[in-house]
Coordinates of C-alpha atoms in Angstrom, one line a residue:
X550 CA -42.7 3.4 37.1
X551 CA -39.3 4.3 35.8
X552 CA -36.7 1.2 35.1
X553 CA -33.0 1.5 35.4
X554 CA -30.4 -0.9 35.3
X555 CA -27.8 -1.4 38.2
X556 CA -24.9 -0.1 36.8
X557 CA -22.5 -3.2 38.1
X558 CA -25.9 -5.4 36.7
X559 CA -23.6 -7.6 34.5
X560 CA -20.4 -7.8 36.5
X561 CA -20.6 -11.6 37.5
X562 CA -20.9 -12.2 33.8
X563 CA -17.4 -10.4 32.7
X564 CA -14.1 -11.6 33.4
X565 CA -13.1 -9.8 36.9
X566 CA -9.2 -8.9 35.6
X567 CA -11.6 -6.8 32.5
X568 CA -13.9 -5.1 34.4
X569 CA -11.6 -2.4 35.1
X570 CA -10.9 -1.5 31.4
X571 CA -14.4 -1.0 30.6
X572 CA -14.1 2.8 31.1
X573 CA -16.2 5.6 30.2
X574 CA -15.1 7.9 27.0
X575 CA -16.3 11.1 26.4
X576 CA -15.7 10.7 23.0
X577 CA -14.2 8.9 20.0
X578 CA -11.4 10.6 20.5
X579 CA -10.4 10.0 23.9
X580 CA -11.5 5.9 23.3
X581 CA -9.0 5.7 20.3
X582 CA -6.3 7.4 21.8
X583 CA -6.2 4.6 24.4
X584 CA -6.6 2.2 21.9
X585 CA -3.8 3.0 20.1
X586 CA -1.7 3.6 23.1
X587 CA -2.4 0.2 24.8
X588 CA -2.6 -2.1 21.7
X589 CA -0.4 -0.7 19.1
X590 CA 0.9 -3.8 17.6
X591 CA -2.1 -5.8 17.4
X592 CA -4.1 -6.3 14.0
X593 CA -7.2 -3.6 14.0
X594 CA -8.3 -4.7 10.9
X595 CA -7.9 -7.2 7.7
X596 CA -9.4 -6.4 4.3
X597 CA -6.9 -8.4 1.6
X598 CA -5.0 -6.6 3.7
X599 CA -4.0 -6.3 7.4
X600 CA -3.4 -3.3 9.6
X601 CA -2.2 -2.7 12.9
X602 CA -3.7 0.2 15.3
X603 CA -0.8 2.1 15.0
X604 CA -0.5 1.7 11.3
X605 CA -4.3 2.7 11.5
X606 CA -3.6 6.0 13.3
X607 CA -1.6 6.6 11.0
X608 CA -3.6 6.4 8.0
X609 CA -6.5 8.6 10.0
X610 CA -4.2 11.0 11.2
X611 CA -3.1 11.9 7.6
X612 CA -6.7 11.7 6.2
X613 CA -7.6 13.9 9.1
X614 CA -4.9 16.6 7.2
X615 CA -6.8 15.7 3.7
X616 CA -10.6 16.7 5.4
X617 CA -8.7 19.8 6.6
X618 CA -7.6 21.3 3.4
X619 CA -10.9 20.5 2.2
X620 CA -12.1 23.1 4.6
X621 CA -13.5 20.6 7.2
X622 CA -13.5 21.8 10.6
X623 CA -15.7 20.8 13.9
X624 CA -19.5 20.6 13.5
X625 CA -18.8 20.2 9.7
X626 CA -21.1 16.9 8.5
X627 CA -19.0 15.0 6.2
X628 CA -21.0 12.3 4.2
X629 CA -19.2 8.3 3.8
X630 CA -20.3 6.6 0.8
X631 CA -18.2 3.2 1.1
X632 CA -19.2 -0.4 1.4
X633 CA -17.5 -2.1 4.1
X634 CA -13.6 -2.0 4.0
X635 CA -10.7 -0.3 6.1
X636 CA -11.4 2.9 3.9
X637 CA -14.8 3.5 5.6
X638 CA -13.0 3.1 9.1
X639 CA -11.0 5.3 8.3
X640 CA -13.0 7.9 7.1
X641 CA -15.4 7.3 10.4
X642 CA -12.3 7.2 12.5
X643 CA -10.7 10.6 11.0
X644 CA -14.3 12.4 10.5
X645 CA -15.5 11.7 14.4
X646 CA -11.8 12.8 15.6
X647 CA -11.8 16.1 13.9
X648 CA -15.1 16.8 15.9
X649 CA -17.2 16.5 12.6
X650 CA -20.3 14.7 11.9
X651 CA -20.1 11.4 10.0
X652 CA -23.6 11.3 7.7
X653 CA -23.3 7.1 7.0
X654 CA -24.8 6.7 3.5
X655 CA -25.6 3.2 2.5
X656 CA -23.6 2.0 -0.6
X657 CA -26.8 0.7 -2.1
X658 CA -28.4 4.6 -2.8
X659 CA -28.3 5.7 -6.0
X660 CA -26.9 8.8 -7.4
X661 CA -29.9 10.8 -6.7
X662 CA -30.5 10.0 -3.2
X663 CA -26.8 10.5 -2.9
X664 CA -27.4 13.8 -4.1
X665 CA -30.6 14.8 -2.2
X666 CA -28.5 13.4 1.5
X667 CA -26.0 15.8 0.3
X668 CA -28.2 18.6 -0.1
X669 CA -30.7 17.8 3.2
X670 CA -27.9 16.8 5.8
X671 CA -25.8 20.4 4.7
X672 CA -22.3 18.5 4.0
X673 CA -19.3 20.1 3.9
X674 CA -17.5 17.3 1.9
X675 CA -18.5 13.8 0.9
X676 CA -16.3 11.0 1.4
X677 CA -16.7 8.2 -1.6
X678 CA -14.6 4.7 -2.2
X679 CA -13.7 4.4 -5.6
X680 CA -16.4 1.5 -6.0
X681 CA -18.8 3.8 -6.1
X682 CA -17.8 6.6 -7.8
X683 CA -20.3 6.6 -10.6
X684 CA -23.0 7.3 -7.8
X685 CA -21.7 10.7 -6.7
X686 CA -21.6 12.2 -10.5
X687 CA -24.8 14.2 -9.5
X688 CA -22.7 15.5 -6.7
X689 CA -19.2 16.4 -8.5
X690 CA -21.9 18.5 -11.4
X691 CA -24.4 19.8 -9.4
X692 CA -23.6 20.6 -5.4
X693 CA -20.6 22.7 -4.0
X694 CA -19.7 19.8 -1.5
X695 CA -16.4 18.9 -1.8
X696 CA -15.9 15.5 -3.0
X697 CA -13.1 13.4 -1.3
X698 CA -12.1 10.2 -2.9
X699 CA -11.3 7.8 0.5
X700 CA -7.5 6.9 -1.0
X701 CA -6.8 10.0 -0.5
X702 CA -4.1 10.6 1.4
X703 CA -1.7 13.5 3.2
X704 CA 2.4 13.2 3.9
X705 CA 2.1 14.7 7.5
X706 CA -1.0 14.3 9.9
X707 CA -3.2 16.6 11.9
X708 CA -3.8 16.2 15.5
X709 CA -6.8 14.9 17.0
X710 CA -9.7 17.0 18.3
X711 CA -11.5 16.6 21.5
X712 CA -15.1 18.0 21.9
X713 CA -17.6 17.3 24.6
X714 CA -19.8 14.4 24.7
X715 CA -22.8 16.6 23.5
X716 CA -21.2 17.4 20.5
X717 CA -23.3 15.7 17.3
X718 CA -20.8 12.5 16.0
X719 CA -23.2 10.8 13.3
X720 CA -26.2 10.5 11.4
X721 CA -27.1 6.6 11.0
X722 CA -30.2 6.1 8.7
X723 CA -33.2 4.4 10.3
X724 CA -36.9 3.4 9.1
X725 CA -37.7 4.3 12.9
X726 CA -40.9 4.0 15.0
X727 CA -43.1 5.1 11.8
X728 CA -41.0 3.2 9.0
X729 CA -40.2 6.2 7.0
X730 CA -36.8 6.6 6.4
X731 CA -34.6 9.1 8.3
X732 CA -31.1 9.8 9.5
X733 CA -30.9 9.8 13.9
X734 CA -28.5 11.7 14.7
X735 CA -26.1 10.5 17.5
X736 CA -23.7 12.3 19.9
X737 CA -20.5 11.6 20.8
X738 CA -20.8 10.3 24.3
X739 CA -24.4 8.5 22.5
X740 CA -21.9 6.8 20.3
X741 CA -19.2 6.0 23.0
X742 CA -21.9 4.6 25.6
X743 CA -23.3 2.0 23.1
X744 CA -19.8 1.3 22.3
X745 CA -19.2 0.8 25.9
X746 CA -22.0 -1.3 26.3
X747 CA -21.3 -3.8 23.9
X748 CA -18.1 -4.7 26.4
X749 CA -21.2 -6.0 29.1
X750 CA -22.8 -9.3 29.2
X751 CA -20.2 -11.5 27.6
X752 CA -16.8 -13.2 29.1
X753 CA -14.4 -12.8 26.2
X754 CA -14.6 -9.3 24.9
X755 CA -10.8 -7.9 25.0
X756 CA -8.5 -9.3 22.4
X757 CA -11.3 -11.1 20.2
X758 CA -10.9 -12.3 16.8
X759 CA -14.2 -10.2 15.2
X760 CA -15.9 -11.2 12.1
X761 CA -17.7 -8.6 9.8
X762 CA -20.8 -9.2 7.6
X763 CA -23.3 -6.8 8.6
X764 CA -23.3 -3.6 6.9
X765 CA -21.5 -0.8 8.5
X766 CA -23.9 1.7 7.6
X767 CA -26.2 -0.3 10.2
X768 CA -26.1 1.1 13.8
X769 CA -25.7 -2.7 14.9
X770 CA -22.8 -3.0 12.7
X771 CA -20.8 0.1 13.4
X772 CA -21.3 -0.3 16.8
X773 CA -21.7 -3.5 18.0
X774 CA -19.3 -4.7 15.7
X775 CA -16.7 -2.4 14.1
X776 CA -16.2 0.4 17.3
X777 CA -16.7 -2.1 20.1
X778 CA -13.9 -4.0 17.9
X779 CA -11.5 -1.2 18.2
X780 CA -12.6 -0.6 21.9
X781 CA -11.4 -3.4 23.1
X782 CA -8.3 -4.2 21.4
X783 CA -9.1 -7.1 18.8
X784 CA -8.9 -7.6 15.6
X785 CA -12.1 -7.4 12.9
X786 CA -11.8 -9.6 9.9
X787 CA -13.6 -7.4 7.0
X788 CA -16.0 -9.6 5.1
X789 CA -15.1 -8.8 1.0
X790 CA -18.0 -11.0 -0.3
X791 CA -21.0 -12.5 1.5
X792 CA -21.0 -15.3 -0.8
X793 CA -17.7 -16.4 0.2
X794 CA -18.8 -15.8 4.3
X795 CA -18.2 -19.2 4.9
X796 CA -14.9 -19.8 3.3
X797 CA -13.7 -16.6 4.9
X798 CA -14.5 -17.3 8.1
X799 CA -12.6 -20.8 7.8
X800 CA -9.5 -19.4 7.0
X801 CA -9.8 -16.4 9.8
X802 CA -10.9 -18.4 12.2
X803 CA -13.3 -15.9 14.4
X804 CA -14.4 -16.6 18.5
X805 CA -17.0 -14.0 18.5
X806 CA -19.2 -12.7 15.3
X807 CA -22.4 -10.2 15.6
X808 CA -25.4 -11.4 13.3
X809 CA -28.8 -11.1 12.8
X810 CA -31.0 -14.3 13.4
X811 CA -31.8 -14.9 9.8
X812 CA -27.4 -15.2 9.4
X813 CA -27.3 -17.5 12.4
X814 CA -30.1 -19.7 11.1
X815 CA -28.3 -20.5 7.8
X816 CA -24.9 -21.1 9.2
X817 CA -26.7 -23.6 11.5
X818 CA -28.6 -25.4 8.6
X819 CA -25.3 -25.6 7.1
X820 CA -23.4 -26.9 9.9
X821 CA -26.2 -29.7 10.5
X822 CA -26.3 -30.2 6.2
X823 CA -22.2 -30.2 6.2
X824 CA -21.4 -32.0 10.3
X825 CA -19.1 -29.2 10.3
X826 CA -19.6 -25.9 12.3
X827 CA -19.7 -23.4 9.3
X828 CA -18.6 -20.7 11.8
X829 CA -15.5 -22.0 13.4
X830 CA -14.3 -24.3 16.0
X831 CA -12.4 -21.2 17.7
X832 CA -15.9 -19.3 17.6
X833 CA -16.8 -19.1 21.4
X834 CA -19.7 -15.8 21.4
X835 CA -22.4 -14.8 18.9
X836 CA -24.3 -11.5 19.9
X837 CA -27.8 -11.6 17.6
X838 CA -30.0 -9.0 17.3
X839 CA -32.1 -6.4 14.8
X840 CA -35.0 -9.2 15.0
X841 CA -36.5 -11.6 17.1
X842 CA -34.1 -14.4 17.8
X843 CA -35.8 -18.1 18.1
X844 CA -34.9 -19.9 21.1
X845 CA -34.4 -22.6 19.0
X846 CA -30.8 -20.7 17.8
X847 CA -30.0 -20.4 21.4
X848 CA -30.3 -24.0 22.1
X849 CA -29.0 -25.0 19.0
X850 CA -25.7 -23.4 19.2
X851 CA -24.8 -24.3 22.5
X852 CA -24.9 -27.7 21.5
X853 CA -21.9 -26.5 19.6
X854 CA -20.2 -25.2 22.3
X855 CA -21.5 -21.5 21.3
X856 CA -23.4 -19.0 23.6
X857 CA -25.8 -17.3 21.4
X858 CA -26.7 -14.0 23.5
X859 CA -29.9 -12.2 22.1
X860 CA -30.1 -8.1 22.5
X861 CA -32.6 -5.5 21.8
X862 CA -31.7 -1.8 20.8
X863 CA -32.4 0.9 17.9
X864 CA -30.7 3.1 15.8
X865 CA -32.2 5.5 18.2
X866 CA -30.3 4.5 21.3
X867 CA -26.7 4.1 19.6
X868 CA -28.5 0.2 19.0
X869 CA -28.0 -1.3 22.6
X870 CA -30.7 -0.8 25.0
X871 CA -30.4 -4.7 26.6
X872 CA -28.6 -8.1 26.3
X873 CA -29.1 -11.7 27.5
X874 CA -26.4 -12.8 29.6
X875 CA -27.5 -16.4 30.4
X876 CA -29.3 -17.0 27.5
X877 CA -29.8 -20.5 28.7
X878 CA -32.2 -19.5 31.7
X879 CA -34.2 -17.2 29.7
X880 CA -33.9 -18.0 26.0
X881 CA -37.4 -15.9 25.2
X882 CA -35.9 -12.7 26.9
X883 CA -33.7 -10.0 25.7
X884 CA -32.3 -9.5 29.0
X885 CA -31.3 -6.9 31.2
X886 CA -31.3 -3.0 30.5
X887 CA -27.4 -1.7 30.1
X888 CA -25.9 0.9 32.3
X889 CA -27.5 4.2 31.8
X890 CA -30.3 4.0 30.1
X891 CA -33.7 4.8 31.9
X892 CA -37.4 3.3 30.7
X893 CA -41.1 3.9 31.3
X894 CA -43.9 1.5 30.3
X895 CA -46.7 3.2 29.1
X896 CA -49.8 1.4 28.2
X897 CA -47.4 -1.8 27.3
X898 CA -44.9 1.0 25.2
X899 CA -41.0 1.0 25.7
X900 CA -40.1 4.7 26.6
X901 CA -36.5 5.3 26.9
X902 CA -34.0 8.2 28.5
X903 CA -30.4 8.7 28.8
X904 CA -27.1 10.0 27.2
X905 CA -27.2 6.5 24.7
X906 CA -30.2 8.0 22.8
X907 CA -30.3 10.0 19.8
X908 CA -30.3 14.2 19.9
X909 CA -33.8 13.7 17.4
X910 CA -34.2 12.9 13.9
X911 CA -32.2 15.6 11.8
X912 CA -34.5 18.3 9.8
X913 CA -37.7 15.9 10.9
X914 CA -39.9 18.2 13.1
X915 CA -42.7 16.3 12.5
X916 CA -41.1 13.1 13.4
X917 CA -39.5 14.2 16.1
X918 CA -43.4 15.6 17.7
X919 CA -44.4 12.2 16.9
X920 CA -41.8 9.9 18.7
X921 CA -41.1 12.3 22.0
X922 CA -43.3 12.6 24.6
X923 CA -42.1 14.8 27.7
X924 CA -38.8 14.6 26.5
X925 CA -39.0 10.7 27.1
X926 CA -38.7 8.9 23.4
X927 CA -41.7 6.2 22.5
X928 CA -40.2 3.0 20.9
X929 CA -43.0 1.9 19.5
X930 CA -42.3 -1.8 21.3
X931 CA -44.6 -3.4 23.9
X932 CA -42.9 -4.9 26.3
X933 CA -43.1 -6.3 30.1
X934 CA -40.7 -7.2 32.5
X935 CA -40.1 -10.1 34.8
X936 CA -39.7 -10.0 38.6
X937 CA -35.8 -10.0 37.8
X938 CA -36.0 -7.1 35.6
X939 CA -35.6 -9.0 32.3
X940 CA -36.9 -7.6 29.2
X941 CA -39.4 -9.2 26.9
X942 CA -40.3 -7.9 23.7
X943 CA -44.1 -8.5 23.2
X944 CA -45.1 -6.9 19.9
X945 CA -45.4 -3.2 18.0
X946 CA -48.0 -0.8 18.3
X947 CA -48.2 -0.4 14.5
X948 CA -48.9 -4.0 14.4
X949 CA -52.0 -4.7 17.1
X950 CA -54.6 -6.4 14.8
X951 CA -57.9 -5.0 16.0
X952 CA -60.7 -7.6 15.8
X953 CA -64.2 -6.7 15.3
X954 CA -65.2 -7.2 18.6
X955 CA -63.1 -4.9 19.8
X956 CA -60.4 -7.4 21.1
X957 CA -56.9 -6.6 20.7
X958 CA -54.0 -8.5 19.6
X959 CA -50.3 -8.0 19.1
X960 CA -49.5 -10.6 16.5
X961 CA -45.8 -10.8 17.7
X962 CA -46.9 -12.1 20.9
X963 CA -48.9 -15.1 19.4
X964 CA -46.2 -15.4 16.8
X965 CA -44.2 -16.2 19.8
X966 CA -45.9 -19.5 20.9
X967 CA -45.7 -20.8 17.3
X968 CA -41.9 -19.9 17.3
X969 CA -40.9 -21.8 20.1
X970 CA -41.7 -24.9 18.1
X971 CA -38.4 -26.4 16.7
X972 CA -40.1 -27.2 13.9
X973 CA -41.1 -23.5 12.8
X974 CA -38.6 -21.4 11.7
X975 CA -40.5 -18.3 11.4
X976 CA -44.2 -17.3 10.9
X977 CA -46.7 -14.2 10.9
X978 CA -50.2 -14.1 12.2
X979 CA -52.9 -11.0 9.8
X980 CA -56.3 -10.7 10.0
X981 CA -58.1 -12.0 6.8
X982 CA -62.1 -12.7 5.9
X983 CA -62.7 -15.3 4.7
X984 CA -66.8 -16.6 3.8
X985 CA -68.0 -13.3 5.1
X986 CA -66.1 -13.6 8.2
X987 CA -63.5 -12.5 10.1
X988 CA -60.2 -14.7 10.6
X989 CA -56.8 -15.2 12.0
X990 CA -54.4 -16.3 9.7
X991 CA -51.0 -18.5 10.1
X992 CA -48.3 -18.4 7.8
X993 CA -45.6 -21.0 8.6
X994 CA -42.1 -21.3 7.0
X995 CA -40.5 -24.9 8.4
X996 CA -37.7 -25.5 9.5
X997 CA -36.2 -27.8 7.3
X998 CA -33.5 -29.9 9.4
X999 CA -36.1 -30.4 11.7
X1000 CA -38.6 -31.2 9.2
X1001 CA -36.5 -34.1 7.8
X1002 CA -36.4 -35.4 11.3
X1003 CA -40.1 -36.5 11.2
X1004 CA -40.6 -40.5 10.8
X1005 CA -43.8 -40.1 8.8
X1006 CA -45.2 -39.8 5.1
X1007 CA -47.2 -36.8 5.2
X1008 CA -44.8 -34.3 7.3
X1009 CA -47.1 -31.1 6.6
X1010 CA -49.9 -33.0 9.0
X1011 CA -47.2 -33.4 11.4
X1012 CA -46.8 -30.0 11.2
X1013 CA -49.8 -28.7 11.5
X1014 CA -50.8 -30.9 14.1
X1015 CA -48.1 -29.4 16.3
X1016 CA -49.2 -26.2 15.5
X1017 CA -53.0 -27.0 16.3
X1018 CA -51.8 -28.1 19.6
X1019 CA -50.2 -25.0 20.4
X1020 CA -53.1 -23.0 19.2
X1021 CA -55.6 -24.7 21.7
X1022 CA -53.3 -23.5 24.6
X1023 CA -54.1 -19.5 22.9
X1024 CA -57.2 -17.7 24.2
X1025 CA -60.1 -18.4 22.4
X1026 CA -59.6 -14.5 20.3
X1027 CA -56.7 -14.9 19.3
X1028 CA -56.5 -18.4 17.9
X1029 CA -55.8 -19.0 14.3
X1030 CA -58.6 -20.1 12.2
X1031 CA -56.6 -20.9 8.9
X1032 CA -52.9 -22.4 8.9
X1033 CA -51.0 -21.6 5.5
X1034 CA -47.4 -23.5 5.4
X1035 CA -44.9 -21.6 2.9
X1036 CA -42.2 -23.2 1.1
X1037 CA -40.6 -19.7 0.0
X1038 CA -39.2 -17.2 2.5
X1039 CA -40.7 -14.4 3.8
X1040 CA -40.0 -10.7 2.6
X1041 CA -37.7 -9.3 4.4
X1042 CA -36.1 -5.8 5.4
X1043 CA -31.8 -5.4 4.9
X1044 CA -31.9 -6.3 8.4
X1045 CA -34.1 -9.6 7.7
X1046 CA -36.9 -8.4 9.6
X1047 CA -40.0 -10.2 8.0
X1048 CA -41.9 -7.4 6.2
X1049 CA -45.8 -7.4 7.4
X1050 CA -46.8 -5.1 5.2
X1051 CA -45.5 -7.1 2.5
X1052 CA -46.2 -10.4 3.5
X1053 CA -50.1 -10.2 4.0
X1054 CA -51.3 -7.8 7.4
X1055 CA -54.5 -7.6 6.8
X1056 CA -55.4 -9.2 4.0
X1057 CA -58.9 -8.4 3.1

């Protein structure tokens, strides 16, 4: 059976005087263009300093003139080595308008790896921010890219280029379905339609007061974040130093901010540590995502007057392939599939179609054979869906635990049970032996503000009595047979996914 989503599926969520300026683009040119023409006095973006969109124009339209004395023309790939700032906007901005490819590097690479993208992804010129100038020294002695140092600037502009939504806009790095490391390589209507999508689901989108932390090298953060930003007319407060979030965001004063679960859980324990919302008392929407969000977060912040709306997407699929618009109902669902995007379940597996998803992994034959199948592309996620069409995430594939009687169990959806405790803030189920024998294993990291809340000496047996009860309700395979409470963190990917393979999958 092939899913798609209504196309008017979140209309009675949006404001009705919006609905009519969430428009499709072709590409980043055409959405900018209108940007700039509708809200040119409003504040794009503030990094120690503030700029307006036309002030922004005009910054891309002259770097646009620097890329084309550089020899940069359409279908060129032009690298961006920058940590967040108005200087990587700017670069992605003037790049994706000149019809050229924007390869988005992460700041942390080193030199070498700097090097080898330049060499692998063919670039015509590599954009770097000062910061990091040390990194691309391999570059400048060894490559005949032409380096471009992101202050660079022209005294007269260059025009805008429009190319068809086909044409190739950016390469965003992804671990993908198999975890190895590899640049997905997005159109330009890909691009636009996830940008497009992040307007759907909430009622404030236009005019917003954005917040940045995530990295913009992250699909979730250049999209969700920074373009749907600039989409829609608001303003996106630029992060300079995480360790200062918090400070930051009091003086900004944001009403919608895009995190992962692991971000939302600390500025929660904060708020409850501090009686102060750490986020804001302007802040009205957080979209979460990139892991599983606890329904605990959801509940949590509403308290505080926030709706926490869980999503589901991949680099893959220009990052959104669903969102939760009454996270309240269904707090354990990611919620319904966005406009445009088709799905197959196969065996439990996620397949996806439509114009979001990626072209194929760039100079990756072998994992591109892998992750298509009859032109449909395999997630790698088990999922189901309701009787309403809502999405539930269920597990990986990589991840099934294979029991020696031949049962099978996706540790994701067990993990689930134990999550919805308020007293758990994460945990992760491996296969272990134990005496000669075969076991299911528990690791539990508390949650401490609910931990403190317990009215009894020895809080781990409170703990793992909760958990016990939970784990009679489990079918008799995939119970735990050992409980093993943590008082560290997990490890954890950049986007604070818990790594398995680091944190015990089947220990032996």
């Amino acid at each position: 059976m092939i899913y798609q989503s209504d196309a008017h599926v979140f209309d009675k969520y949006a404001d009705p005087k919006y609905l009519d300026r969430i428009v499709d683009y072709e590409n980043v040119t055409q959405m900018w263009k209108n940007s700039v023409k509708t809200y040119p006095s409003n504040v794009a973006l503030v990094d120690g300093r503030q700029i307006t969109y036309t002030e922004l124009d005009e910054e891309v339209s002259r770097f646009r003139s620097v890329l084309l004395k550089k020899g940069v023309t359409a279908g060129d790939k032009v690298g961006v080595f920058a940590p967040n700032s108005i200087e990587f906007a700017k670069a992605f901005l003037a790049i994706t308008t000149l019809g050229a490819v924007a390869v988005l590097l992460p700041p942390h690479l080193p030199a070498e790896a700097v090097f080898g993208c330049s060499t692998k992804y063919g670039m015509k010129a590599l954009v770097y921010h000062k910061a990091l100038e040390e990194k691309v020294v391999l570059v400048r002695e060894k490559s005949p890219v032409k380096l471009v140092s992101a202050e660079e600037t022209a005294e007269e502009g260059a025009p805008m280029v429009e190319v068809k939504g086909e044409a190739p806009c950016a390469v965003v790095f992804t671990g993908g379905t198999t975890g190895k490391n590899k640049g997905a390589l997005l159109s330009q209507q890909a691009i636009m339609r996830g940008t497009k999508n992040g307007c759907y689901g909430v009622k404030g989108v236009f005019e917003q007061r954005y917040f940045l932390v995530l990295p913009l090298t992250h699909v979730f953060g250049l999209i969700r974040n920074l373009l749907t930003s600039l989409y829609t007319g608001s303003t996106l407060y630029i992060c300079r130093d995480n360790k200062n979030m918090f400070r930051e965001i009091a003086v900004f004063k944001p009403t919608s901010i895009i995190l992962v679960p692991a971000l939302a859980e600390l500025a929660l324990n904060l708020s409850k540590q501090f009686k102060k919302n750490m986020l804001g008392e302007d802040l009205k929407t957080i979209v979460c995502g990139a892991a599983a969000v606890p329904p605990y977060l959801i509940r949590e912040y509403k308290k505080l007057g926030i709706d926490l709306h869980p999503g589901y997407g991949l680099t893959e699929s220009a990052n959104l392939v669903s969102g939760n618009p009454e996270p309240m109902n269904k707090p354990d669902s990611v919620g319904f599939l966005y406009p445009g995007i088709q799905c197959r379940v196969v065996d439990g597996e996620l397949w996806l179609k439509g114009i979001n998803m990626q072209d194929c992994y760039y100079g990756e034959q072998e994992e591109n054979d892998a992750a298509y199948s009859d032109g449909w592309f395999r997630t790698g996620d088990l999922v189901r869906f309701d009787e309403d069409g809502s999405l539930y995430i269920t597990g990986r594939i990589k991840e099934v635990i294979v029991l020696s009687t031949g049962e099978k169990i996706s540790p994701a959806e067990v993990e689930v049970k134990f999550d919805a405790l308020d007293i758990v803030q994460d945990c992760l189920i491996y296969k272990s032996e134990e005496g000669g024998r075969e076991i299911l294993v528990l690791e539990v990291l508390p949650r401490a503000s609910e931990l403190a809340k317990v009215q009894t000496d020895d809080k781990e047996k409170y703990l793992r009595d909760q958990i016990n009860a939970v784990n009679k309700t489990l079918p008799a395979f995939s119970r735990v047979s050992k409980i093993v409470v943590r008082d560290t963190d997990f490890a954890r990917s950049p986007s604070m996914k818990i790594l398995r393979d680091k944190n015990g999958t089947d220990k032996k």
